[in-house]
mmCIF file with all atom_site columns, C-alpha atoms in Angstrom:
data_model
loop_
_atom_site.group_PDB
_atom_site.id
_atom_site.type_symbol
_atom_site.label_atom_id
_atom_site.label_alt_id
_atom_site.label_comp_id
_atom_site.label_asym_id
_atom_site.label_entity_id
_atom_site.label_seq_id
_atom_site.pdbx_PDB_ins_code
_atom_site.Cartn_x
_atom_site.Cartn_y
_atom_site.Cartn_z
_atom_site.occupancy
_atom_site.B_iso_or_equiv
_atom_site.pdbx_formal_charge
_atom_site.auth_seq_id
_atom_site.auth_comp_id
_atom_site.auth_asym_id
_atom_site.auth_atom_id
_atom_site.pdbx_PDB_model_num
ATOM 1   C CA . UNK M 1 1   ? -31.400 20.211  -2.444  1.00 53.00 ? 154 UNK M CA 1
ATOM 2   C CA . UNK M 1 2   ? -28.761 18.037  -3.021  1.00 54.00 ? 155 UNK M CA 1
ATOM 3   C CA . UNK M 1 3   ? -25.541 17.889  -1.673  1.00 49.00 ? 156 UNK M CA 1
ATOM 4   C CA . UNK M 1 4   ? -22.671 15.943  -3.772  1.00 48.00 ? 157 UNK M CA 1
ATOM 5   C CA . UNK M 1 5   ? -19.337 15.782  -1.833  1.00 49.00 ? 158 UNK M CA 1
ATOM 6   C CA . UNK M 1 6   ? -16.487 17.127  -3.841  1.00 51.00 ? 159 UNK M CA 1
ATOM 7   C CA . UNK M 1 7   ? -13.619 14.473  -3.810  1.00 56.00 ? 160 UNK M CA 1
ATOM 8   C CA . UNK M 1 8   ? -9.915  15.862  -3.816  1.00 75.00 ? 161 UNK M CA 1
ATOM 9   C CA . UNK M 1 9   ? -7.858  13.625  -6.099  1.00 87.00 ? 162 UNK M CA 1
ATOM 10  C CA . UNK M 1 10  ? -4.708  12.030  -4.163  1.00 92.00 ? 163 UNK M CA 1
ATOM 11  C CA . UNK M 1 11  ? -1.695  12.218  -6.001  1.00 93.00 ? 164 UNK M CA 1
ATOM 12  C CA . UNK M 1 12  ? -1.826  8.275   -6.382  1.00 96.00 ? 165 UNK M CA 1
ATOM 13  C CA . UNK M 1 13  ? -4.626  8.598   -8.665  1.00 96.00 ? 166 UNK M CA 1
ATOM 14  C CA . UNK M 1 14  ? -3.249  11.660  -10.694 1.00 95.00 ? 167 UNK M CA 1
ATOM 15  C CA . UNK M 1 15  ? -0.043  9.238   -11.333 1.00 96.00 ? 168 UNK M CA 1
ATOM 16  C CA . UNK M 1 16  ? -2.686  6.282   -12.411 1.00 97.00 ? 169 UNK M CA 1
ATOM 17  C CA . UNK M 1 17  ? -4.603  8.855   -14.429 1.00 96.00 ? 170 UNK M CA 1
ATOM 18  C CA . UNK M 1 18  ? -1.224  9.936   -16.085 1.00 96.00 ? 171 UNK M CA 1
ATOM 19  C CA . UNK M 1 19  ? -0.473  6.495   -16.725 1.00 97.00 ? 172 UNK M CA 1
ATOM 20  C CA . UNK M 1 20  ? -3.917  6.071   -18.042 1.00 97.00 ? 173 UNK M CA 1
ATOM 21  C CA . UNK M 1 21  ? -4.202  3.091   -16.235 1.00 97.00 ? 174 UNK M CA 1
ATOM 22  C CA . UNK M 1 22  ? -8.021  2.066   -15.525 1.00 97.00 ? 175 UNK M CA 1
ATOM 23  C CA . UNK M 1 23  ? -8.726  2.036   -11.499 1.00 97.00 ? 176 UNK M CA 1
ATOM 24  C CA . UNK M 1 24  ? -11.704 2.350   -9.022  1.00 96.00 ? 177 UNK M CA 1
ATOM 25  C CA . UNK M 1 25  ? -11.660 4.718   -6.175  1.00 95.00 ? 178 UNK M CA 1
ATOM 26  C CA . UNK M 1 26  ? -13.722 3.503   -2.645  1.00 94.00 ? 179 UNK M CA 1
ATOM 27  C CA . UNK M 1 27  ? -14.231 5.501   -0.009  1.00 93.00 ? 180 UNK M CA 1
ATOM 28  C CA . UNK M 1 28  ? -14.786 3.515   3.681   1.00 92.00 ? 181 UNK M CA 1
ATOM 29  C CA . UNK M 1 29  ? -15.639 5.188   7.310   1.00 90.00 ? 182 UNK M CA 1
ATOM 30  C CA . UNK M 1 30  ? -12.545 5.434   9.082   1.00 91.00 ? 183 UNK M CA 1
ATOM 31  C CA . UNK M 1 31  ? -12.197 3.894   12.567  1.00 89.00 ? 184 UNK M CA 1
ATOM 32  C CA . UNK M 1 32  ? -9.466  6.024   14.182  1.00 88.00 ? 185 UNK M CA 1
ATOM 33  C CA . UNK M 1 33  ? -9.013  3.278   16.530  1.00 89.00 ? 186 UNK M CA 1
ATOM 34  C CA . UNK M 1 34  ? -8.672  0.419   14.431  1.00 90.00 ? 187 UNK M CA 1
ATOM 35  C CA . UNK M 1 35  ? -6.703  1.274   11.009  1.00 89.00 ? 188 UNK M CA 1
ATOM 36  C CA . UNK M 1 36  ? -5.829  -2.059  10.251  1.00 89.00 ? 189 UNK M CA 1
ATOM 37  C CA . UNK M 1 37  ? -6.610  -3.633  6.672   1.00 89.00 ? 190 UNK M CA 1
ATOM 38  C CA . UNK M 1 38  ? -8.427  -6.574  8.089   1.00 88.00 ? 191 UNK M CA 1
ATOM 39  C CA . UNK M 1 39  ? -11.197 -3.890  9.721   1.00 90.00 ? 192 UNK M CA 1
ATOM 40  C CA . UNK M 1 40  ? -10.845 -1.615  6.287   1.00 91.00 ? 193 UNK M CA 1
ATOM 41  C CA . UNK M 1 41  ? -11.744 -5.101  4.272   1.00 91.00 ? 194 UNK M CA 1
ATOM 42  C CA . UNK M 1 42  ? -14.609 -5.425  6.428   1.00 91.00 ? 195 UNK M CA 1
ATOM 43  C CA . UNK M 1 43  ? -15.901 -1.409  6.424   1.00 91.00 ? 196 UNK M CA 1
ATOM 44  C CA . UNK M 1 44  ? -16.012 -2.179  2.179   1.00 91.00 ? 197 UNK M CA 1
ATOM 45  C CA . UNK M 1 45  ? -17.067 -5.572  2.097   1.00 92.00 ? 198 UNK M CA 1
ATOM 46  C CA . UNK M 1 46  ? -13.825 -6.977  0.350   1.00 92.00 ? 199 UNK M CA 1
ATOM 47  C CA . UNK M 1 47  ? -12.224 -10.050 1.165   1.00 93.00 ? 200 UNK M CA 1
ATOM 48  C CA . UNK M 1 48  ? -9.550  -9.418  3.053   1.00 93.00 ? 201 UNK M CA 1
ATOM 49  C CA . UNK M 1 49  ? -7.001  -11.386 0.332   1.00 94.00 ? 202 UNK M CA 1
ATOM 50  C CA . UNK M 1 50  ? -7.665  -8.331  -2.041  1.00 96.00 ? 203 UNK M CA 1
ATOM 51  C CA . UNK M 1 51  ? -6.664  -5.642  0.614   1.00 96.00 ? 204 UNK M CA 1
ATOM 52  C CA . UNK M 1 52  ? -2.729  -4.735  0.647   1.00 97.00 ? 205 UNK M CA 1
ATOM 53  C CA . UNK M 1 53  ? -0.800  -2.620  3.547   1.00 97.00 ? 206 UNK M CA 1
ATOM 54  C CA . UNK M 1 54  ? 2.526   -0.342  2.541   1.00 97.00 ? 207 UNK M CA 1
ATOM 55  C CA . UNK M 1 55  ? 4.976   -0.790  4.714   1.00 97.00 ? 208 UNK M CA 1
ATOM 56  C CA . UNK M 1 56  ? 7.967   1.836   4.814   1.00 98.00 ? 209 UNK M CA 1
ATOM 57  C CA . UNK M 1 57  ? 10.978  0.050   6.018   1.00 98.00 ? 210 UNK M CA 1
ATOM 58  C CA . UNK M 1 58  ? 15.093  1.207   5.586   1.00 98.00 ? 211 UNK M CA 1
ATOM 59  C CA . UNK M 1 59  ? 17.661  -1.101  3.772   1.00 98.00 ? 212 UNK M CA 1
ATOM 60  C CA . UNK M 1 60  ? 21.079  -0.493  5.524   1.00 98.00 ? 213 UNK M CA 1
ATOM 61  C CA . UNK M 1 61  ? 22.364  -0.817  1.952   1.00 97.00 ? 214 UNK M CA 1
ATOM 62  C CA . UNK M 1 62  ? 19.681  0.791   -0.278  1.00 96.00 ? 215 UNK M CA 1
ATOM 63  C CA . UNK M 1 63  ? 17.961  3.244   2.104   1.00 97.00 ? 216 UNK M CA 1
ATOM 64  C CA . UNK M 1 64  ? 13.781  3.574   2.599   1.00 98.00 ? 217 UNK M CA 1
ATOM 65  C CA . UNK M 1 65  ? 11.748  0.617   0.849   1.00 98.00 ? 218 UNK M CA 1
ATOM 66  C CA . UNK M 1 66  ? 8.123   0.310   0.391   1.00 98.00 ? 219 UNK M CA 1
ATOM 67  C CA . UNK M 1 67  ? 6.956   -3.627  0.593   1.00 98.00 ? 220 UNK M CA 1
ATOM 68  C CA . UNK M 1 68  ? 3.126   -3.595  -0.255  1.00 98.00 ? 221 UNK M CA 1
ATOM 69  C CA . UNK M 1 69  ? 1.815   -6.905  1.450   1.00 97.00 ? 222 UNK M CA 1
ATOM 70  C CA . UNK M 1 70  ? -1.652  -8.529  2.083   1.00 96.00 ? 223 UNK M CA 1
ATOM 71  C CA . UNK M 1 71  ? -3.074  -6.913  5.177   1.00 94.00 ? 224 UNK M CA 1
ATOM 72  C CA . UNK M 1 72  ? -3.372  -10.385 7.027   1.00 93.00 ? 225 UNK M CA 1
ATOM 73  C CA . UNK M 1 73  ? 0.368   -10.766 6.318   1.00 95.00 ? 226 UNK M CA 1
ATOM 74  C CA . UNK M 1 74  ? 3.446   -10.084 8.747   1.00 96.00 ? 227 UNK M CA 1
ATOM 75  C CA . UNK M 1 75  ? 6.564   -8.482  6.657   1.00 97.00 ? 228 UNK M CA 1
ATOM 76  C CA . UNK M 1 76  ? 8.916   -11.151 6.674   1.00 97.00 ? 229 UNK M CA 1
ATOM 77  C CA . UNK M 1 77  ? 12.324  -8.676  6.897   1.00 97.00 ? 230 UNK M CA 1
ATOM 78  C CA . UNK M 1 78  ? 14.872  -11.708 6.134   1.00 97.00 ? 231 UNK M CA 1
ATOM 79  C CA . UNK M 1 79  ? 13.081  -12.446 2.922   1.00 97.00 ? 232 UNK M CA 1
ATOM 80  C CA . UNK M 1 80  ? 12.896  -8.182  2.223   1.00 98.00 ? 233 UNK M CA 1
ATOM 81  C CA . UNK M 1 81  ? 16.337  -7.620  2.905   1.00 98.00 ? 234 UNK M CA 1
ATOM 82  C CA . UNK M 1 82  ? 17.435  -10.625 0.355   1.00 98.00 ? 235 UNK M CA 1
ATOM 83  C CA . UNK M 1 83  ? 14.848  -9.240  -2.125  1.00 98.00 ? 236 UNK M CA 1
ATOM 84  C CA . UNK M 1 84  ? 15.960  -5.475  -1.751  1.00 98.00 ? 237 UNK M CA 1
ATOM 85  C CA . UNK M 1 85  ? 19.692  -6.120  -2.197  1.00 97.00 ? 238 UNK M CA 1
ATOM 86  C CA . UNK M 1 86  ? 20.581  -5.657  1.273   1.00 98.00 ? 239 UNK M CA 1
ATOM 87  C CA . UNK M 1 87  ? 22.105  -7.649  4.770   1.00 98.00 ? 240 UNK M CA 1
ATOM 88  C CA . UNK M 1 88  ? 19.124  -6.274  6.789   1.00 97.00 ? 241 UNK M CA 1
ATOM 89  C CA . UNK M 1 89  ? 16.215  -4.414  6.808   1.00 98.00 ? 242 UNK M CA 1
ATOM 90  C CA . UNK M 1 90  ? 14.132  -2.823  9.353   1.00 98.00 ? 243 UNK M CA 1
ATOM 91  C CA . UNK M 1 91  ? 10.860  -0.730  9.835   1.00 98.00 ? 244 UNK M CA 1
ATOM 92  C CA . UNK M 1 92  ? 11.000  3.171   9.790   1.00 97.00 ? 245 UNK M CA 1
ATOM 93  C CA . UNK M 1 93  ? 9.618   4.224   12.778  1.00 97.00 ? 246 UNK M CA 1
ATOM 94  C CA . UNK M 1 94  ? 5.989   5.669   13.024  1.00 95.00 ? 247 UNK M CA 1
ATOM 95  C CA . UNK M 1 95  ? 7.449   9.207   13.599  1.00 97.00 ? 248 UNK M CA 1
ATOM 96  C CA . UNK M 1 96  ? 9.654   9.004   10.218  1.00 97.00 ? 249 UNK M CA 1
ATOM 97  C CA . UNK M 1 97  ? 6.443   8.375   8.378   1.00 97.00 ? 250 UNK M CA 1
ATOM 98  C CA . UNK M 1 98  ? 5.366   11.032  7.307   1.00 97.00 ? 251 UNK M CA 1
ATOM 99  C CA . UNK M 1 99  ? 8.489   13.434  6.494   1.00 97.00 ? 252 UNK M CA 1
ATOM 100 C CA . UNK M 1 100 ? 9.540   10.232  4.545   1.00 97.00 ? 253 UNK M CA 1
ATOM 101 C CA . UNK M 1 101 ? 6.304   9.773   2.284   1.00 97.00 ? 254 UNK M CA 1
ATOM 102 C CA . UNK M 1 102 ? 3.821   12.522  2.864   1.00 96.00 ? 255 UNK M CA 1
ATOM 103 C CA . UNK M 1 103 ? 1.480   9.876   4.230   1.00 96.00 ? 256 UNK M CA 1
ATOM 104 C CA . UNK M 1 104 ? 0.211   9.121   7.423   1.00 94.00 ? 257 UNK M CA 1
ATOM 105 C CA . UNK M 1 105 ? -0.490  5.713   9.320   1.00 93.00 ? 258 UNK M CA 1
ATOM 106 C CA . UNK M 1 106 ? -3.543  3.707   7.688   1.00 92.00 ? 259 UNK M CA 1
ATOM 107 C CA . UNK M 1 107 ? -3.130  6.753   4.607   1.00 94.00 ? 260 UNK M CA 1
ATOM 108 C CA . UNK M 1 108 ? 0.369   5.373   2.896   1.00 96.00 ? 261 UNK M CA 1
ATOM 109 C CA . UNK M 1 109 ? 0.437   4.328   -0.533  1.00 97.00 ? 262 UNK M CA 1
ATOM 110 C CA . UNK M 1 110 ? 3.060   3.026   -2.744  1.00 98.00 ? 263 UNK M CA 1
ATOM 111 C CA . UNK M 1 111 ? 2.205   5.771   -5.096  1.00 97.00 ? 264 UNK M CA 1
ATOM 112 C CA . UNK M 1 112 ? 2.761   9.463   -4.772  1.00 95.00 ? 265 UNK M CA 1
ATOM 113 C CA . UNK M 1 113 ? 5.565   9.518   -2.086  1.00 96.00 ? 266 UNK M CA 1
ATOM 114 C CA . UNK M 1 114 ? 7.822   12.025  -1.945  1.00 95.00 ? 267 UNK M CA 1
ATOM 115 C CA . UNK M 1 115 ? 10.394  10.243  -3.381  1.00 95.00 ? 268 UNK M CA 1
ATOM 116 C CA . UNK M 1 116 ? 9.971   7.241   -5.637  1.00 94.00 ? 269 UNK M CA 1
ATOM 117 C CA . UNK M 1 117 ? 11.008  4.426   -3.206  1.00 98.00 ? 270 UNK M CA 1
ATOM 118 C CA . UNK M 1 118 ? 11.800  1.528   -4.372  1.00 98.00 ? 271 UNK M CA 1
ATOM 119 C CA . UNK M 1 119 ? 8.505   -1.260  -4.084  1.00 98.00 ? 272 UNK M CA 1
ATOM 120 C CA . UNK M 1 120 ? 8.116   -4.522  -3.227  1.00 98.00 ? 273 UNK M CA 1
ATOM 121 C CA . UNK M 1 121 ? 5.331   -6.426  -3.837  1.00 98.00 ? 274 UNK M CA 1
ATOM 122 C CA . UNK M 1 122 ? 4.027   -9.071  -2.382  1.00 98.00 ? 275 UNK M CA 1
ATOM 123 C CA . UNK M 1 123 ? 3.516   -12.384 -5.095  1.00 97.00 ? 276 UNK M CA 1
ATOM 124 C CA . UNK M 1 124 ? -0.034  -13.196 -3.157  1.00 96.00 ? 277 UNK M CA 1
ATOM 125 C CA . UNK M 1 125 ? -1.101  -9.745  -5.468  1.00 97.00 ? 278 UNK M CA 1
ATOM 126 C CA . UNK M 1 126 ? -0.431  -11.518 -8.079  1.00 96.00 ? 279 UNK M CA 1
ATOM 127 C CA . UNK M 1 127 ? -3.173  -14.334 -7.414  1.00 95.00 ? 280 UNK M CA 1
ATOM 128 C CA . UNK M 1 128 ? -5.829  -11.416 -7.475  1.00 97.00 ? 281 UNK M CA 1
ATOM 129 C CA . UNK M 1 129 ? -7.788  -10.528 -10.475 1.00 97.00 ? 282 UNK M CA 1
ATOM 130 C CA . UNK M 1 130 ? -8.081  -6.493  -8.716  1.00 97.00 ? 283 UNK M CA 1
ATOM 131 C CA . UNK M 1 131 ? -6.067  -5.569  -5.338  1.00 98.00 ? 284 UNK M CA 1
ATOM 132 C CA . UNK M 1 132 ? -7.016  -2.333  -3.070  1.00 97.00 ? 285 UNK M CA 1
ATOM 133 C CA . UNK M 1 133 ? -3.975  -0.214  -1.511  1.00 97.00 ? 286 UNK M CA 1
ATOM 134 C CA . UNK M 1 134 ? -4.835  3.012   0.125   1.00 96.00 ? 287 UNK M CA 1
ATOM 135 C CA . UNK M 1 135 ? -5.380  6.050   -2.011  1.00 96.00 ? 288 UNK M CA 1
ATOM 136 C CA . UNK M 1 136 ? -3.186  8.182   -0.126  1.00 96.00 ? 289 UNK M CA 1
ATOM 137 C CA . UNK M 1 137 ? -5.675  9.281   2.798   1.00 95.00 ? 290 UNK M CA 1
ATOM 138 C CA . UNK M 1 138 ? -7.476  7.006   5.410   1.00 94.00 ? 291 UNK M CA 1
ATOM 139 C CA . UNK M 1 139 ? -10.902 6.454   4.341   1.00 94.00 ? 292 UNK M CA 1
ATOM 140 C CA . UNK M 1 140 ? -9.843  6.286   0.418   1.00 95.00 ? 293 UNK M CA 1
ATOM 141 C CA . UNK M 1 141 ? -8.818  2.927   -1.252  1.00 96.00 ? 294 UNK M CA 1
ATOM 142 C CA . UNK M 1 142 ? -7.814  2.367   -4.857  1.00 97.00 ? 295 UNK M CA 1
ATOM 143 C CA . UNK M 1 143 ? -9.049  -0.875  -6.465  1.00 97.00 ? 296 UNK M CA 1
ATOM 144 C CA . UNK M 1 144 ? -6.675  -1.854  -9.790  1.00 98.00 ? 297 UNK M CA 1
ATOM 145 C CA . UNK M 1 145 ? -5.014  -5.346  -11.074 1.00 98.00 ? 298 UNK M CA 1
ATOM 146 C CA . UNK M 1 146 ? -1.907  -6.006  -9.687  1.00 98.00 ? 299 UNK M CA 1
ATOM 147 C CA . UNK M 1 147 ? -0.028  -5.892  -13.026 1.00 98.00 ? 300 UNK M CA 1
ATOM 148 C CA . UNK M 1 148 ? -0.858  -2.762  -12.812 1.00 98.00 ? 301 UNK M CA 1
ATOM 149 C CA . UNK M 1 149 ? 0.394   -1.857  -9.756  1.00 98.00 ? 302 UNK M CA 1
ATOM 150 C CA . UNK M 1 150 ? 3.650   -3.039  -10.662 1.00 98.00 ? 303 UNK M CA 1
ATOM 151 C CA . UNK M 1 151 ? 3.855   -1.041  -13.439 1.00 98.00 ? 304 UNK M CA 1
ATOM 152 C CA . UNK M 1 152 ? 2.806   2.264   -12.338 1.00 98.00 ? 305 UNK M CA 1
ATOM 153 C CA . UNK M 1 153 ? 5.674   1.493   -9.175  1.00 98.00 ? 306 UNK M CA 1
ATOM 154 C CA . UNK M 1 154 ? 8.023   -0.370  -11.326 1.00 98.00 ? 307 UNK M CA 1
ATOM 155 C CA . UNK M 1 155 ? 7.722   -2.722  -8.197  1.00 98.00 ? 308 UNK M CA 1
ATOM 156 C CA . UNK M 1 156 ? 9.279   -6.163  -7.655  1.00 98.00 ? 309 UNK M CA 1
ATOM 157 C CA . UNK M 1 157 ? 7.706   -8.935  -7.074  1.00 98.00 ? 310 UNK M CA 1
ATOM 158 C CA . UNK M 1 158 ? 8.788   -11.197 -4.549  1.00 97.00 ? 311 UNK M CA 1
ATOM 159 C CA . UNK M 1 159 ? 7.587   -13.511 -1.628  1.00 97.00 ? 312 UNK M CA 1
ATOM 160 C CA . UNK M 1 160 ? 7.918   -11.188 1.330   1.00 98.00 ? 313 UNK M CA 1
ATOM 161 C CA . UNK M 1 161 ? 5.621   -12.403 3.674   1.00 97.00 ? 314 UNK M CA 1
ATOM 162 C CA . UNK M 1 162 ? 6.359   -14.424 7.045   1.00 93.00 ? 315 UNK M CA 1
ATOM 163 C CA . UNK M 1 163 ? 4.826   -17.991 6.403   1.00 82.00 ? 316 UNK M CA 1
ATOM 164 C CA . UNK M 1 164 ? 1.359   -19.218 7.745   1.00 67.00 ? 317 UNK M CA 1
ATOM 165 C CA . UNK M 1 165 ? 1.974   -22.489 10.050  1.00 53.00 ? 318 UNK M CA 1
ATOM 166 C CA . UNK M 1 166 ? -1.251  -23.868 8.249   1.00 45.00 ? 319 UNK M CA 1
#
């Protein structure tokens, strides 16, 4: 007999399904010890210049921000602040994670939050024929173009990444 595993939709994909915008959903072993994008790139077999972190950071003008970056990048928070409208900008600490978005750490997507924070995107997405950004749930990636990202988040785009010294 065989056995087909049921997948619960995340509410990132219901809003992309509302949207009717066309996407790919890729499911990866989780490494509870090593969330980072670079190790989720190499679970799937993507190159890690497809794969893109949210970040949840706090505007001291606007409030909570979501900057969705390449997961080899560093947030660059002068260049977020400027972006967002405000003086500064810094990250939300790990324990406001959750009650902010509903997401966890290596789970958070810029979709199907809460509340409909404000996005940032990184320009590098925009270099990308398809981009992955987490699903909603570690171990879940969804794989879409980066216009339209932007349009199911409304996002920004902006260069919001520390520089390489190459």
């Amino acid at each position: 007999m065989i056995f087909i595993k049921k997948v619960k939709k995340t509410n990132a994909a219901r809003i992309l399904d509302n949207l009717k915008i066309p996407y790919e959903v890729k499911s990866y072993e989780v490494d509870e010890d090593d969330l980072s994008a670079v190790h989720v790139a190499e679970t799937m077999g993507l190159e890690i210049a497809t794969i893109f972190k949210t970040l949840v950071a706090r505007g001291d003008k606007t409030g909570v921000i979501m900057a969705v970056i390449n997961g080899a990048d560093e947030v660059d928070l002068k260049s977020l602040a400027k972006t967002s409208g405000n003086k500064s900008v810094e990250m939300v600490a790990l324990k406001e994670l959750q009650p902010l978005t509903g997401y966890i750490r290596g789970g958070c997507s810029p979709l199907g939050a809460k509340k409909n924070y404000p996005v940032y995107l990184d320009s590098k997405a925009i270099k990308q024929e398809k981009i992955s950004i987490s699903a909603g749930v570690r171990g879940e990636q969804l794989i879409l173009s980066p216009a339209d990202l932007v349009k199911a988040t409304k996002a920004t785009v902006s260069e919001i990444v520390k520089k390489t010294k190459l």
